[in-house]
Coordinates of C-alpha atoms and ligand atoms in Angstrom, one line a residue:
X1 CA 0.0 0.0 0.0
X2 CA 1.2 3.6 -0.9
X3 CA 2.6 6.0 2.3
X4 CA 0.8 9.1 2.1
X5 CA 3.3 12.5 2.8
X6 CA 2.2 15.9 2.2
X7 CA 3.5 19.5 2.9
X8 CA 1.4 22.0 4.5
X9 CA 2.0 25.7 4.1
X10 CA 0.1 28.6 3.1
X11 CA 0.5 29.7 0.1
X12 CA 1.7 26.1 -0.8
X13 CA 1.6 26.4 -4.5
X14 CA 4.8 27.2 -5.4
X15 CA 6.3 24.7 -3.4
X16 CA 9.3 22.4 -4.9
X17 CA 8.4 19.3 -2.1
X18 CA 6.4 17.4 -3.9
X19 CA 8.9 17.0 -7.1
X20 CA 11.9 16.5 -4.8
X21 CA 10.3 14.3 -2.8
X22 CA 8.7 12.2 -6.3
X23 CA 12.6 12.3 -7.9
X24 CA 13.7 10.7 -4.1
X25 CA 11.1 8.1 -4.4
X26 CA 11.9 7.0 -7.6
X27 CA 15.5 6.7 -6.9
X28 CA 15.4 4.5 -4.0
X29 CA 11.8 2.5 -4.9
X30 CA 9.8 3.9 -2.0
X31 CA 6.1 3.8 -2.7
X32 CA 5.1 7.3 -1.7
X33 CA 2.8 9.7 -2.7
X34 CA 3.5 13.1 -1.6
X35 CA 1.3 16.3 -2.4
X36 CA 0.9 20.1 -1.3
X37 CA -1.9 21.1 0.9
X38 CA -2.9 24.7 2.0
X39 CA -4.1 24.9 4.8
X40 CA -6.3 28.1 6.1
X41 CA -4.3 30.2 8.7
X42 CA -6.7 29.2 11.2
X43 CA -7.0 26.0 10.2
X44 CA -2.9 24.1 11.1
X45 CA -4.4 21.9 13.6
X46 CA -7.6 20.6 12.0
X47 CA -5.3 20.0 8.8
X48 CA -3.1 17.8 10.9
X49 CA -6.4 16.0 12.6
X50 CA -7.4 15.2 8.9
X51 CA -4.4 13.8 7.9
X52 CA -4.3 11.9 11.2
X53 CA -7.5 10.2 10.5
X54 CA -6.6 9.6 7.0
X55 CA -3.8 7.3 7.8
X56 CA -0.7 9.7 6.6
X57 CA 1.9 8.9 7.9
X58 CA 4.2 12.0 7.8
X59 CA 4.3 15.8 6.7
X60 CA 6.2 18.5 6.1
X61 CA 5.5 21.8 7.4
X62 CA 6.8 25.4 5.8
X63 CA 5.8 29.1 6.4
X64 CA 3.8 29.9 8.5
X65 CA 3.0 26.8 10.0
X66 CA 6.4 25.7 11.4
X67 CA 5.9 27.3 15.6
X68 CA 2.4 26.0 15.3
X69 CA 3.4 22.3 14.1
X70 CA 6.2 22.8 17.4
X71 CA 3.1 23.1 19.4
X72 CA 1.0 20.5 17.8
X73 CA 3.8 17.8 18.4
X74 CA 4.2 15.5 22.0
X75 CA 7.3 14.6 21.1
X76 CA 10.5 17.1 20.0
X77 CA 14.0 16.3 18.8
X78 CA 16.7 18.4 20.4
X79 CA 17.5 20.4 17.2
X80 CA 13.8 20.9 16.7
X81 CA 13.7 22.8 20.1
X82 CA 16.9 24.9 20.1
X83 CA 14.9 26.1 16.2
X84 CA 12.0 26.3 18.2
X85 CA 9.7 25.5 15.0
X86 CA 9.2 21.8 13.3
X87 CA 9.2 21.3 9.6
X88 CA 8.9 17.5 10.0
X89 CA 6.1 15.6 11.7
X90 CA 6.3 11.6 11.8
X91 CA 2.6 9.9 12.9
X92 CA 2.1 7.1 14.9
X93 CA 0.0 5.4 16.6
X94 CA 1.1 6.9 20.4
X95 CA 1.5 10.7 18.7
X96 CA 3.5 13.2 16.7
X97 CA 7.3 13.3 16.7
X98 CA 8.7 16.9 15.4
X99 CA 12.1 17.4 14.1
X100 CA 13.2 20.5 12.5
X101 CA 15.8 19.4 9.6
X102 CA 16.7 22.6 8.4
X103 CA 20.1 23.1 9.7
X104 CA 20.7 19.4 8.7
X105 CA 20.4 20.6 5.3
X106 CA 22.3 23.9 5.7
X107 CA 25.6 22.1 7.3
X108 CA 25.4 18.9 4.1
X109 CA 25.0 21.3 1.4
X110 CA 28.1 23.4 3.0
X111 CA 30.4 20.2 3.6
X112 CA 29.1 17.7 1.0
X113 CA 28.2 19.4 -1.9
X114 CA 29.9 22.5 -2.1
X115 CA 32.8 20.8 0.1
X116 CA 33.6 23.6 2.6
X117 CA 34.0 21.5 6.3
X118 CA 32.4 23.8 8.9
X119 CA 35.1 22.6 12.0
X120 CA 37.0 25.5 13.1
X121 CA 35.8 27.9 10.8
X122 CA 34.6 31.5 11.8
X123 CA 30.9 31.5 10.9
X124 CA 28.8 35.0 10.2
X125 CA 25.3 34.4 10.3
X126 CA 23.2 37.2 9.2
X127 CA 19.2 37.2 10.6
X128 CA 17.9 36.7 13.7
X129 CA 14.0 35.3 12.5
X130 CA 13.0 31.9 12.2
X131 CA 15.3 31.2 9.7
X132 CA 18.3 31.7 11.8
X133 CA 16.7 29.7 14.9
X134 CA 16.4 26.5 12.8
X135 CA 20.2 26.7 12.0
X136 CA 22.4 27.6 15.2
X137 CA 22.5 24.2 16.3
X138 CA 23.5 21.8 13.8
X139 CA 26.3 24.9 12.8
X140 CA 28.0 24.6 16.3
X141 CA 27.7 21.1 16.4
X142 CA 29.7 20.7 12.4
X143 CA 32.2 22.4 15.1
X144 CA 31.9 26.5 14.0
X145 CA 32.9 28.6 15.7
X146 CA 29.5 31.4 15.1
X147 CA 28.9 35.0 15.2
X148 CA 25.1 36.3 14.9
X149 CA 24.1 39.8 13.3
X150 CA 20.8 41.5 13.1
X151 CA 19.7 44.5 12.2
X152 CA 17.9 44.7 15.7
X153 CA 20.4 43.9 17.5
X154 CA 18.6 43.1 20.6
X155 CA 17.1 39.9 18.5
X156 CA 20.5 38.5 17.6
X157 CA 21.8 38.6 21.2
X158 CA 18.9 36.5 22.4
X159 CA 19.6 34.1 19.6
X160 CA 23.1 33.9 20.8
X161 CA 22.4 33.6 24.3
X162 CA 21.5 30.3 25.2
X163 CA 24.3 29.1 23.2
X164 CA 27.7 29.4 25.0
X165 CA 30.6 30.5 22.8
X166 CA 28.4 32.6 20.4
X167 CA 28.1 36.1 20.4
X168 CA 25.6 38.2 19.1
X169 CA 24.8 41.9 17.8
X170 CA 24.7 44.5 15.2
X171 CA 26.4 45.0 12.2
X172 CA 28.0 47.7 13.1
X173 CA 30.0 45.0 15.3
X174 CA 31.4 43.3 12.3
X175 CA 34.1 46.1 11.3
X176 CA 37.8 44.7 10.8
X177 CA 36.7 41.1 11.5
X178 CA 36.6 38.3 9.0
X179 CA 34.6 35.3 8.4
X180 CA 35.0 32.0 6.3
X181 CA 32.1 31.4 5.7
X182 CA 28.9 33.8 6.0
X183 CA 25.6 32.6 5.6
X184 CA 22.5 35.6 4.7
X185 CA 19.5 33.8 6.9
X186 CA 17.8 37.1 6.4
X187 CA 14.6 37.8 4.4
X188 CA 16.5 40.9 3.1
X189 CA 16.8 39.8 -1.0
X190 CA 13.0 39.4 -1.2
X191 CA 13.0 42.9 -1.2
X192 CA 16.3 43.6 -3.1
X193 CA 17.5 45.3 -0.2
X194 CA 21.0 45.2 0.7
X195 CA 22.8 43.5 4.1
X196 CA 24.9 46.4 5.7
X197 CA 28.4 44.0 5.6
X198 CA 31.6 45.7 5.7
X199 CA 33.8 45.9 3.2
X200 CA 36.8 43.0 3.6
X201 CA 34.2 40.6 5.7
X202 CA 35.6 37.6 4.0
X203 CA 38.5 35.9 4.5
X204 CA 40.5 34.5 1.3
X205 CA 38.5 31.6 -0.4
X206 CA 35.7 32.7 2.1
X207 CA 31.8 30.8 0.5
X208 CA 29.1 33.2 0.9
X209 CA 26.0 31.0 1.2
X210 CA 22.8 33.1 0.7
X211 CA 19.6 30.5 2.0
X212 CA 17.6 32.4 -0.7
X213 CA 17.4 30.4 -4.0
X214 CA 15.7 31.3 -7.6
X215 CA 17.3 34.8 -7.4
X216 CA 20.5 36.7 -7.4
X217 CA 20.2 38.7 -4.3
X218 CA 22.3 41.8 -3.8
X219 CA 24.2 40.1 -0.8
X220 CA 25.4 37.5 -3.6
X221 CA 26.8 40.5 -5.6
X222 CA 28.4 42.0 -2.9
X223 CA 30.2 38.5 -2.0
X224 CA 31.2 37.9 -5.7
X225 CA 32.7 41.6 -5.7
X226 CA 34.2 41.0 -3.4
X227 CA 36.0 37.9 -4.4
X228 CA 34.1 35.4 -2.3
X229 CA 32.7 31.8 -3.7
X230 CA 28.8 32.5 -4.2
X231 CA 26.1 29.6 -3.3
X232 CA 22.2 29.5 -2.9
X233 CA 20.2 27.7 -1.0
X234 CA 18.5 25.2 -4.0
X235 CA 21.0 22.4 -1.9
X236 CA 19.9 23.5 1.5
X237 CA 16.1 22.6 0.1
X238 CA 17.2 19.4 -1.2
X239 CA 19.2 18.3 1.4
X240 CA 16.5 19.2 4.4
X241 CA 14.0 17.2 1.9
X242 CA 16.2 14.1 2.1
X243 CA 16.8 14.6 5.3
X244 CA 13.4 14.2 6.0
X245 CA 13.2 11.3 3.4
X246 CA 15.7 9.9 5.7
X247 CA 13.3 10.5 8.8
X248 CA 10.4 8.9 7.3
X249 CA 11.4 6.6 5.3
X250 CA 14.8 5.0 6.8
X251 CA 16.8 5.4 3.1
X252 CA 18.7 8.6 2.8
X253 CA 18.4 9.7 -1.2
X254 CA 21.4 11.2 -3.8
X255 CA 20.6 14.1 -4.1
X256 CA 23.1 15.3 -6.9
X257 CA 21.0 14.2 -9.6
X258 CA 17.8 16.0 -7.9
X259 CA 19.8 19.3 -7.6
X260 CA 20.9 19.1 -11.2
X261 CA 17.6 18.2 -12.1
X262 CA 16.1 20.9 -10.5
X263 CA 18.8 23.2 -11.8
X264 CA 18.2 22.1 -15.4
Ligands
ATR1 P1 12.4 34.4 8.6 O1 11.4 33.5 9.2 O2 12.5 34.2 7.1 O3 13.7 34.4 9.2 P2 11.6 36.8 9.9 O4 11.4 36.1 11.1 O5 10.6 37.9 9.4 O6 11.7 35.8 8.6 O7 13.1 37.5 9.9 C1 13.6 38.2 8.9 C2 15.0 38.5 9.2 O8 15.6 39.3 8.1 C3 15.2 39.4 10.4 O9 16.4 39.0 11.1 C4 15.3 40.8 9.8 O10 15.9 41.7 10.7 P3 15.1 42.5 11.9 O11 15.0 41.5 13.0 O12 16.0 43.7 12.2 O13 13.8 42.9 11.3 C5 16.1 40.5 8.6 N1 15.9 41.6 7.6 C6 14.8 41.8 6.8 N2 15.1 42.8 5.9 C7 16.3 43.2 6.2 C8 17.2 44.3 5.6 N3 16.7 45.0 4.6 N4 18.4 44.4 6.1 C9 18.9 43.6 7.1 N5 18.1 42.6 7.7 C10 16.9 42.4 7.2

């Protein structure tokens, strides 16, 4: 009998999930079906009931459900909690299990695809909204060493704060330091808008990783004038995808061909 997946989001139509998760099926022989549901704001909870009753076995959850399907699960991995939002819900019998793979996919598409380890390096990360939460954890434990700017500052020192080792605080903070690797977690490029990164913020053969994918944000043209090695974040998709593949499904997909695919 076919596993039933969805993702729930709202809007959901644009959504890549279901094709990533249809290529990942067909690679590895999983009989799946996987399809995007909007769900009304007010209705998260009574989606989740639905698909309950319906015998799903699994979902994904994306903006602006992700602190609601937090709430909504009875049990919480420990990188789900330190994001503070699920994208990931398992279904069982006894209850919900939320997991927040994210960051997962973040730290793989850094180190395995693009090939930059993340131990010992001097990490920027740029944003303190829920995009940032759902990364700080699996960074520190690749073994960076992080630094958090916000335009509020106030924001990106209580991101910081529960985590010991990280400091966090304004751009303004950033002058004469260097990262390796800095990583735009802000919603900044939707509008065009520019981060305000000092000149000289990379280091030599410094990757400026921009979650943001379909779009050459003006953060990326800064970092490539700048002479650093430009990535989006079409990987980090893929890779939190398989990740939750991996979840679900106890196979863990290749996702090369599915990010050339989806490059094609
Ligand atoms: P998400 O869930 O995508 O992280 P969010 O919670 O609205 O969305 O957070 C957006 C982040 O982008 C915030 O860190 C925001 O900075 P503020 O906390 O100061 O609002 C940041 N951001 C948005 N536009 C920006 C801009 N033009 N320059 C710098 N930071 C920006």
């Amino acid at each position: 009998m076919t596993d039933r997946y969805a993702v729930i989001g709202n809007p959901i139509s644009h959504s890549k999930s279901p094709l990533i998760h249809a290529l990942f099926a067909k690679q590895t022989g999983q009989d799946i079906s996987y399809e995007a549901i909007e769900a009304p704001l007010d209705g998260f909870a009574a989606t989740i009931e639905r698909l309950r009753s319906e015998s799903y076995k699994g979902c994904n959850v994306t903006v602006p459900f992700k602190f609601e399907a937090y709430k909504c699960a009875s049990d919480i991995s420990e990188r789900a909690k330190a994001a503070q939002a699920v994208n990931t819900l398992c279904f069982s019998e006894t209850g919900i299990e939320g997991d927040n793979t994210d960051g997962a996919g973040l730290v793989r598409d850094i180190e395995q695809n693009i090939g930059t380890s993340l131990a010992g390096k001097n990490v920027l990360l740029m944003g303190a909204g829920g995009a940032s939460y759902g990364v700080v954890l699996p960074l520190l434990n690749a073994g960076a060493s992080l630094t958090i700017a916000n335009r509020t500052a106030s924001k990106a020192v209580e991101l910081a704060a529960p985590f010991s080792g990280v400091t966090g605080g304004s751009y303004e903070n950033l002058t004469e330091l260097q990262f390796d690797v800095v990583v735009n977690a802000t919603s900044a490029g939707l509008t065009d808008s520019a981060v305000p990164l000092p000149e000289g913020i990379f280091a030599p053969g410094a990757l400026a990783y921009d979650m943001m994918y379909g779009r050459e944000t003006p953060f990326m043209t800064f970092a490539r004038e700048q002479g650093a090695q430009v990535a989006d974040g079409l990987g980090m998709l893929i890779e939190q995808a398989a990740e939750a593949f991996f979840i679900w499904r106890g196979v863990r997909p290749d996702t090369r061909p599915v990010i050339a695919a989806l490059r094609g």
